[in-house]
Short mmCIF file of C-alpha atoms in Angstrom, two decimals:
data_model
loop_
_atom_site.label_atom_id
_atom_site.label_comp_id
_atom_site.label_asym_id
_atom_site.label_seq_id
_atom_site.Cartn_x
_atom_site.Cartn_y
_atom_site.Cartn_z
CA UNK A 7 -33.51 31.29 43.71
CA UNK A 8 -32.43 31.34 47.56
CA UNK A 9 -34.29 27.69 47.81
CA UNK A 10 -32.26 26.24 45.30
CA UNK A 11 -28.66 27.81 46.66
CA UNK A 12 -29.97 26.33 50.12
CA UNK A 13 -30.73 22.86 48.92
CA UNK A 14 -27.37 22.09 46.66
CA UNK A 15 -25.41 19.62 47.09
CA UNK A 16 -21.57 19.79 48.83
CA UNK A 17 -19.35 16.39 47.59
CA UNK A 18 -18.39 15.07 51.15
CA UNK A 19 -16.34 11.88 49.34
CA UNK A 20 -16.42 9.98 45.75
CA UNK A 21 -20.05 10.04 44.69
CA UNK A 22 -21.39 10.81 47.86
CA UNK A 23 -23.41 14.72 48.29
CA UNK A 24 -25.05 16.30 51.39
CA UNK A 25 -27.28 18.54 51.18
CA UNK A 26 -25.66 22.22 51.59
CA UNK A 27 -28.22 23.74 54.50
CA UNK A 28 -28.07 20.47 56.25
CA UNK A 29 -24.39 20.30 56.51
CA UNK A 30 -24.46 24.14 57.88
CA UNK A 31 -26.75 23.44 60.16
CA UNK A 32 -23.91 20.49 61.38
CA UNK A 33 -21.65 23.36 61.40
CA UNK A 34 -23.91 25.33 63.44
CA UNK A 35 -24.04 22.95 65.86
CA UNK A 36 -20.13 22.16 65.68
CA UNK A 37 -19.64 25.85 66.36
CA UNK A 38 -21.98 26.13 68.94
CA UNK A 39 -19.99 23.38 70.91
CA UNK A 40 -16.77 24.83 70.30
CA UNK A 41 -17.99 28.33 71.37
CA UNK A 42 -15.21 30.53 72.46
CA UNK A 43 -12.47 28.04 71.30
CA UNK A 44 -9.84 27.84 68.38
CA UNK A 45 -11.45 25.04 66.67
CA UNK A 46 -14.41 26.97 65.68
CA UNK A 47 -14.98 26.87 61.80
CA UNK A 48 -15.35 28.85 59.38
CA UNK A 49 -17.20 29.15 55.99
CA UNK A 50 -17.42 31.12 52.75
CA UNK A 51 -18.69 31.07 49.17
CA UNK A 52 -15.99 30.33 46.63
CA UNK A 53 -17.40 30.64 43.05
CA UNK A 54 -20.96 29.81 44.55
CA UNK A 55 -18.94 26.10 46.33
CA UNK A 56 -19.32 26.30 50.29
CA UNK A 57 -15.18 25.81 51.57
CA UNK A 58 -15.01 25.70 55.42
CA UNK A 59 -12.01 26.29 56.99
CA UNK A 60 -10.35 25.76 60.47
CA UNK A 61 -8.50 23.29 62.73
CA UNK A 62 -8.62 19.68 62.78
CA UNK A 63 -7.93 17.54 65.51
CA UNK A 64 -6.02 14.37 65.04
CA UNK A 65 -4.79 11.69 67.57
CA UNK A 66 -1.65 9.89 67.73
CA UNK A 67 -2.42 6.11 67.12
CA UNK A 68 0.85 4.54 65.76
CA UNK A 69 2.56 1.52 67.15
CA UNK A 70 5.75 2.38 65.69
CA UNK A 71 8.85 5.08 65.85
CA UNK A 72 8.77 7.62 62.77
CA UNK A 73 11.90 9.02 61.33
CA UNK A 74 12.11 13.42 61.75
CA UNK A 75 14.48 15.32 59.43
CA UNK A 76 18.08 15.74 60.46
CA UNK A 77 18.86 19.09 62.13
CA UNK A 78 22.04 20.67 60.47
CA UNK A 79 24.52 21.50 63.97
CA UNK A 80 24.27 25.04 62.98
CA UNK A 81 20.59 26.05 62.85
CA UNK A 82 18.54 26.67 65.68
CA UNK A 83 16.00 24.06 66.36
CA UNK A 84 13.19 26.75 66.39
CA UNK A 85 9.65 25.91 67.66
CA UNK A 86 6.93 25.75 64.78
CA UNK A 87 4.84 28.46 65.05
CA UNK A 88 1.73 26.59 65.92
CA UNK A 89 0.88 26.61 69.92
CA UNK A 90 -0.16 22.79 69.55
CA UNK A 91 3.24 21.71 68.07
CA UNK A 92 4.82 18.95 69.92
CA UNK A 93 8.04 21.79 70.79
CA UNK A 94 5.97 24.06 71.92
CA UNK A 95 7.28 25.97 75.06
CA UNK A 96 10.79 23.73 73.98
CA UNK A 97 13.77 26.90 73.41
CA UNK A 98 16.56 24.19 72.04
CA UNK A 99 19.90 26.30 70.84
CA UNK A 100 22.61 24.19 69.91
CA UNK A 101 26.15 25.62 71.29
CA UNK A 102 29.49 25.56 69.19
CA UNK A 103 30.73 26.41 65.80
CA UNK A 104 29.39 23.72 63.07
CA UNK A 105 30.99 19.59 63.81
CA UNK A 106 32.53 18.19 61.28
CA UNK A 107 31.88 14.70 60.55
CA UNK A 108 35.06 13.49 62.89
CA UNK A 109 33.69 15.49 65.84
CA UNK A 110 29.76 14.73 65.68
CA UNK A 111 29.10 16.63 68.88
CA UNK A 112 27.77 14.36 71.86
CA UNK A 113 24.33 14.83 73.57
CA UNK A 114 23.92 14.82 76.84
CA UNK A 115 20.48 14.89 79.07
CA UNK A 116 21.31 16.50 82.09
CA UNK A 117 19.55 16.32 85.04
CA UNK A 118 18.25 19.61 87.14
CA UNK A 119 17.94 17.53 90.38
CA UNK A 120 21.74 16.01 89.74
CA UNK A 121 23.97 18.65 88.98
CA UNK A 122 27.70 17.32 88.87
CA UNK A 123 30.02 19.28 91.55
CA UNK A 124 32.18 21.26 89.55
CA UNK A 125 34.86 23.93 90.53
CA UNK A 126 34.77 27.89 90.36
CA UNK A 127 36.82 28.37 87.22
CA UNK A 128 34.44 25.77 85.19
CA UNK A 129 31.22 27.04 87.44
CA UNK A 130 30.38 30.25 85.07
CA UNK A 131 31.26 27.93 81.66
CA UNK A 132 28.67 25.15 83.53
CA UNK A 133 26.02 27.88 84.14
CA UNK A 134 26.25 29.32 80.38
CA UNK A 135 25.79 25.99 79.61
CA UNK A 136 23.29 24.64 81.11
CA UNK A 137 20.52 27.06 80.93
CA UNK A 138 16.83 25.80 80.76
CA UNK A 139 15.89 24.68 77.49
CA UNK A 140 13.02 22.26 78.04
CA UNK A 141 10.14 24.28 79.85
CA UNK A 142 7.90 21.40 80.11
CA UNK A 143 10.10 18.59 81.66
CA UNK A 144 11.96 17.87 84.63
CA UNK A 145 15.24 17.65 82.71
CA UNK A 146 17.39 19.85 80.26
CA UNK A 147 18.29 18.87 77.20
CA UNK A 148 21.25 20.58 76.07
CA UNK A 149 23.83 20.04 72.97
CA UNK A 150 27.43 20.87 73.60
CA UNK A 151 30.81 19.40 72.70
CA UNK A 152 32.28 17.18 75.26
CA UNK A 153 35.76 15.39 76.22
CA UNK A 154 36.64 12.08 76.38
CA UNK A 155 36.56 11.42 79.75
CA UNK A 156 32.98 10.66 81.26
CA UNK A 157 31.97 9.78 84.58
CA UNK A 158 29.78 6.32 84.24
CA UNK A 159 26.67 8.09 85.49
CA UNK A 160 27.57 10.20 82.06
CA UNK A 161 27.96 6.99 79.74
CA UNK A 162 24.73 6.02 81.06
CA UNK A 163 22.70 9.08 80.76
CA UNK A 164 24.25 9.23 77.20
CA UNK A 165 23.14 5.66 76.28
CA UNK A 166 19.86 6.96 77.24
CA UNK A 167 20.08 9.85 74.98
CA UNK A 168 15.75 10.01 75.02
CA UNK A 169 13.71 12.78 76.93
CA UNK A 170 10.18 13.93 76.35
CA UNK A 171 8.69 16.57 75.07
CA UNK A 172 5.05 17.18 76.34
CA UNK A 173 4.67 13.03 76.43
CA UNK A 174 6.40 12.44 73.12
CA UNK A 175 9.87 10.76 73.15
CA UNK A 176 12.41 11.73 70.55
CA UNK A 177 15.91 10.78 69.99
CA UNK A 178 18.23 13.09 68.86
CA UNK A 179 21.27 10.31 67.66
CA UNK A 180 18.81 8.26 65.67
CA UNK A 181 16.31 11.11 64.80
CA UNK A 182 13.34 9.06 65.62
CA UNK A 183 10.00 9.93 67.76
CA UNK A 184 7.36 8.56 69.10
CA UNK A 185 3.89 10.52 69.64
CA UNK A 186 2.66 9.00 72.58
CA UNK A 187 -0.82 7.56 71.38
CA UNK A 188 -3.65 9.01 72.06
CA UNK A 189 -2.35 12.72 72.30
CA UNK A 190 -3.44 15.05 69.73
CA UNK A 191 -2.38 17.72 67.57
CA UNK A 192 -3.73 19.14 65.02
CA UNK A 193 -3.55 21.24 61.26
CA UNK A 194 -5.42 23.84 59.66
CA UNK A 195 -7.28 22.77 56.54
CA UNK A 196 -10.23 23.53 54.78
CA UNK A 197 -13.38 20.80 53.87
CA UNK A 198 -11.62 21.01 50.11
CA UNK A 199 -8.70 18.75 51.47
CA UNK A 200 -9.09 15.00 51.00
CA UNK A 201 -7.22 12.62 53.28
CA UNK A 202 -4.08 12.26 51.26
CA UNK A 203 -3.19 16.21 51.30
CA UNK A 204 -4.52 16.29 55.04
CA UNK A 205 -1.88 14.09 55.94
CA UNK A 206 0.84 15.47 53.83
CA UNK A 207 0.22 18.95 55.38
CA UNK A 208 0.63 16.98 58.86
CA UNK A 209 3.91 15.00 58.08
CA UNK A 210 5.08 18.11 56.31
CA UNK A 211 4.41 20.89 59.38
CA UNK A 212 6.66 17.87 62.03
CA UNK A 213 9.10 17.35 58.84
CA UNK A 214 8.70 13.69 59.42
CA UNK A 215 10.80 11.94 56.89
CA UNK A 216 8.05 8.99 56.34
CA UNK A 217 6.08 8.42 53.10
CA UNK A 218 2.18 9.71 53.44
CA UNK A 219 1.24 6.52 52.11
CA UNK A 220 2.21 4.05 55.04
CA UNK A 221 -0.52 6.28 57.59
CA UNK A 222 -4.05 6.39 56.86
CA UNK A 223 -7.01 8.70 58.73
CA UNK A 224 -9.66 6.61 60.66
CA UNK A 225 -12.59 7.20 62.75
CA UNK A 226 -12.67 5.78 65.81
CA UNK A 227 -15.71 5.72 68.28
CA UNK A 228 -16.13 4.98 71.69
CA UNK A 229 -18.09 1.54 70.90
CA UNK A 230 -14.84 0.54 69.19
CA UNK A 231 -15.85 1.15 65.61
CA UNK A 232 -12.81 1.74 62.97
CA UNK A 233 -13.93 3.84 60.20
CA UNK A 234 -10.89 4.41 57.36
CA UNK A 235 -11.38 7.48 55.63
CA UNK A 236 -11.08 6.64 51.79
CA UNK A 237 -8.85 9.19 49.58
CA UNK A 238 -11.92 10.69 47.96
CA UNK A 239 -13.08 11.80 51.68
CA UNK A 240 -12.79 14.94 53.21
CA UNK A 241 -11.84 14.48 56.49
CA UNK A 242 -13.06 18.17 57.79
CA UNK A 243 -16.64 17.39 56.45
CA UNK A 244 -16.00 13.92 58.26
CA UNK A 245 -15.45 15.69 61.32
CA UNK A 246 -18.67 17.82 61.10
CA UNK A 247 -20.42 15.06 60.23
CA UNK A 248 -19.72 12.99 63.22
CA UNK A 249 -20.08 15.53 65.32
CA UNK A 250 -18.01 17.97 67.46
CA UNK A 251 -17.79 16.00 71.10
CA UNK A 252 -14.34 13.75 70.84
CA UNK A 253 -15.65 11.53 73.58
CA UNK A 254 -17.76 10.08 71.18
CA UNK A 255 -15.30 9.98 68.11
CA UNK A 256 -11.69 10.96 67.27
CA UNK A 257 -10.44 11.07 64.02
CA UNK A 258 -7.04 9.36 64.53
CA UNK A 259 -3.57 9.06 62.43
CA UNK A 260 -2.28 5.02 62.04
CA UNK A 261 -0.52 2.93 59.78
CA UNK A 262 -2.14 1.14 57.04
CA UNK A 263 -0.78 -2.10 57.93
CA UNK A 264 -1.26 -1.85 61.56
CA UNK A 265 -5.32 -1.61 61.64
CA UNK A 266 -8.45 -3.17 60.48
CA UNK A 267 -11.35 -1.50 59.75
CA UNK A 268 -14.24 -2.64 62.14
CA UNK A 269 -17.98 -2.12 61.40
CA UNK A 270 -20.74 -1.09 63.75
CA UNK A 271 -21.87 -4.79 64.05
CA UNK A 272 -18.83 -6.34 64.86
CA UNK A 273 -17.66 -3.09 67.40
CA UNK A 274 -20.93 -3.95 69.26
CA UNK A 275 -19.84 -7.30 70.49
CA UNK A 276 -15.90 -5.95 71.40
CA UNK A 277 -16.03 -4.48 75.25
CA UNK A 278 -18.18 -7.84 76.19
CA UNK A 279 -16.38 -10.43 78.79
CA UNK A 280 -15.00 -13.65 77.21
CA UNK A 281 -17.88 -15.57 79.21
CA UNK A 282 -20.80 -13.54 78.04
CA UNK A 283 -19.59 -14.00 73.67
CA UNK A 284 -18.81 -17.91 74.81
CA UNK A 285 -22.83 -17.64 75.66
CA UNK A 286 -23.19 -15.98 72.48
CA UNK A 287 -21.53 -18.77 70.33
CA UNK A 288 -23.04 -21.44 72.12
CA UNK A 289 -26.71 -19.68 71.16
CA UNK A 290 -25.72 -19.60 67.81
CA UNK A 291 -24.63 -23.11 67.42
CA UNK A 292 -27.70 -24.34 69.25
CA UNK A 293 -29.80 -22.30 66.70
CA UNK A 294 -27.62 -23.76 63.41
CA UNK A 295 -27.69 -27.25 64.89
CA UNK A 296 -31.67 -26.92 64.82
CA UNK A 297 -31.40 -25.11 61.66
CA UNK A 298 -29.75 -28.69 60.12
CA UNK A 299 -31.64 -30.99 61.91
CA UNK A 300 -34.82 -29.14 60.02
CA UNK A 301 -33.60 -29.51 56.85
CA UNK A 302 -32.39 -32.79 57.47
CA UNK A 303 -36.14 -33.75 57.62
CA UNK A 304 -37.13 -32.75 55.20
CA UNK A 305 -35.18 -33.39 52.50
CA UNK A 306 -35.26 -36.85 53.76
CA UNK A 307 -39.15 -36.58 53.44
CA UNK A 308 -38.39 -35.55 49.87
CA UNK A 309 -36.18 -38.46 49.33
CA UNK A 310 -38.81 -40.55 50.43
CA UNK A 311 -41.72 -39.56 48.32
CA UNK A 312 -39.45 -39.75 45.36
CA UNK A 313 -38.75 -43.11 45.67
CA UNK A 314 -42.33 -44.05 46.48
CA UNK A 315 -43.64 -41.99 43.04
CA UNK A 316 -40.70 -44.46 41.34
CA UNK A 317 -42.03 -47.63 43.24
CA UNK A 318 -45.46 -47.23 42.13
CA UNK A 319 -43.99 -46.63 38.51
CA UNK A 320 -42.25 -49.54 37.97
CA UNK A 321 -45.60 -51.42 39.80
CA UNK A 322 -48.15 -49.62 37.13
CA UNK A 323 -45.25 -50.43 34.00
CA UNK A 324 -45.04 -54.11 35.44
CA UNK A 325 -49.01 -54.89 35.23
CA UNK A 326 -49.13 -53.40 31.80
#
């Protein structure tokens, strides 16, 4: 009985099983790397199915801005409990009673480095103000209403209107951010999850306004191999699979349209110089120019016995 629990079979995409005690021995090892960290998994029987549970690591790969919800000018822009969130350290409070749609009010990025001079009676209003609100950068990002008179070092630092938190870049006028690529996040999940609730979970914990469907999951190794997991996969059981070190493979968040899957075979021959796959080309063509000139012989040697065989034909049908 305990040889058959140990040898069933876990689904780890559409019609594709592994072996139960050789994917826990994966997770052995994946926990054994991880030792002491918050990315160690873990596991449990579930109506005698094997669910493993824990966080996922995922890399920023996208080439282009996504859209974040809209934060009403009344609620307090509150950091998501996660420690890996992109606001994390970030205290943002907006200041004021709610705008109406007349009096949007203005954003301003002001520096610590550059504060304006201002005099004593405005000095304690400035310092309410202005407290620190971005832990993690060299400038504070406040929200406050403003007049209509603005020094052009203001209009400028307005037209900005971008600052970064912890090396992403956000706008708060057009609501749109940019995870700088390569950093990572990441979401808990459990090896139940395929790819498209994976990355629903993700788009919904940043309440990024953009459709699941335009970003995909891939693979990506250090040879340069692009692996798109399908959405029968489970991208935790991916993970284990691969392996725990991230030096060797990340499992990264891009848009559909933006990437091409590339095989082993094809990522081997990427990181070479331009002169060393010209040498490669010219090989083959030397090899497929022999490869013609053989069969060019031969079927020419063919062509000649044919006609000989019809030559000695028409020879025997002429004497008789």
């Amino acid at each position: 009985m305990e040889q058959s629990f140990d040898t069933s079979l876990v689904p780890c995409g559409k019609g594709k099983y592994i072996p139960k005690n050789e994917l826990l021995a994966h997770l052995k090892n994946y926990n054994f790397y991880y030792e002491g960290q918050n990315l160690q998994l873990r596991h449990r029987e579930e109506e005698g199915e094997l669910i493993i549970e824990g966080l996922l690591n995922i890399f920023w790969g996208l080439r282009r801005p996504i859209r974040l919800q809209m934060q009403d000018d009344n609620e307090r822009i509150r950091p998501p409990p996660s420690s890996t969130s992109w606001h994390s350290g970030c205290n943002l409070l907006t200041q004021g009673k709610v705008a109406t749609p007349a009096t949007i009010p203005d954003i301003q990025v002001t520096e610590v480095e550059e504060a304006p001079a201002v005099d004593d009676k405005d000095e304690d209003k400035a310092s309410q103000d202005d407290a620190p609100q971005l832990m993690r950068t060299r400038s504070d990002v406040g929200v406050r209403r403003r007049g209509n008179l603005r020094t052009p070092g203001e209009q400028r630092r307005i037209r900005r209107h971008r600052f970064s938190i912890n090396g992403h870049f956000y706008n708060h006028k057009t609501s749109v951010f940019t995870p700088g690529y390569g950093s990572v996040t990441n979401v808990r999940i459990n090896s139940a999850m395929s790819t498209p609730q994976v990355l629903k979970l993700l788009l919904n914990k940043f309440k990024i306004e953009n459709s699941a469907s335009e970003f995909s999951l891939y693979v990506v190794h250090t040879s340069g191999e692009k692996i798109k997991l399908k959405d029968s996969d489970y991208p935790l059981v991916a993970r284990i699979l691969q392996g725990p070190c991230e030096q060797v493979s990340k499992v990264f968040l891009m848009e559909k349209d933006q990437v091409e899957e590339i095989t082993y075979d094809v990522a081997q021959y990427i990181k070479f110089e331009m002169p060393v796959l010209s040498s490669f080309i010219e090989k083959l063509k030397e090899e497929e120019d022999r490869e013609i000139t053989k069969l060019m012989r031969r079927y020419m040697s063919l062509r000649l016995l044919i006609e000989q065989q019809l030559h000695d034909m028409d020879n025997t049908s002429a004497t008789m």
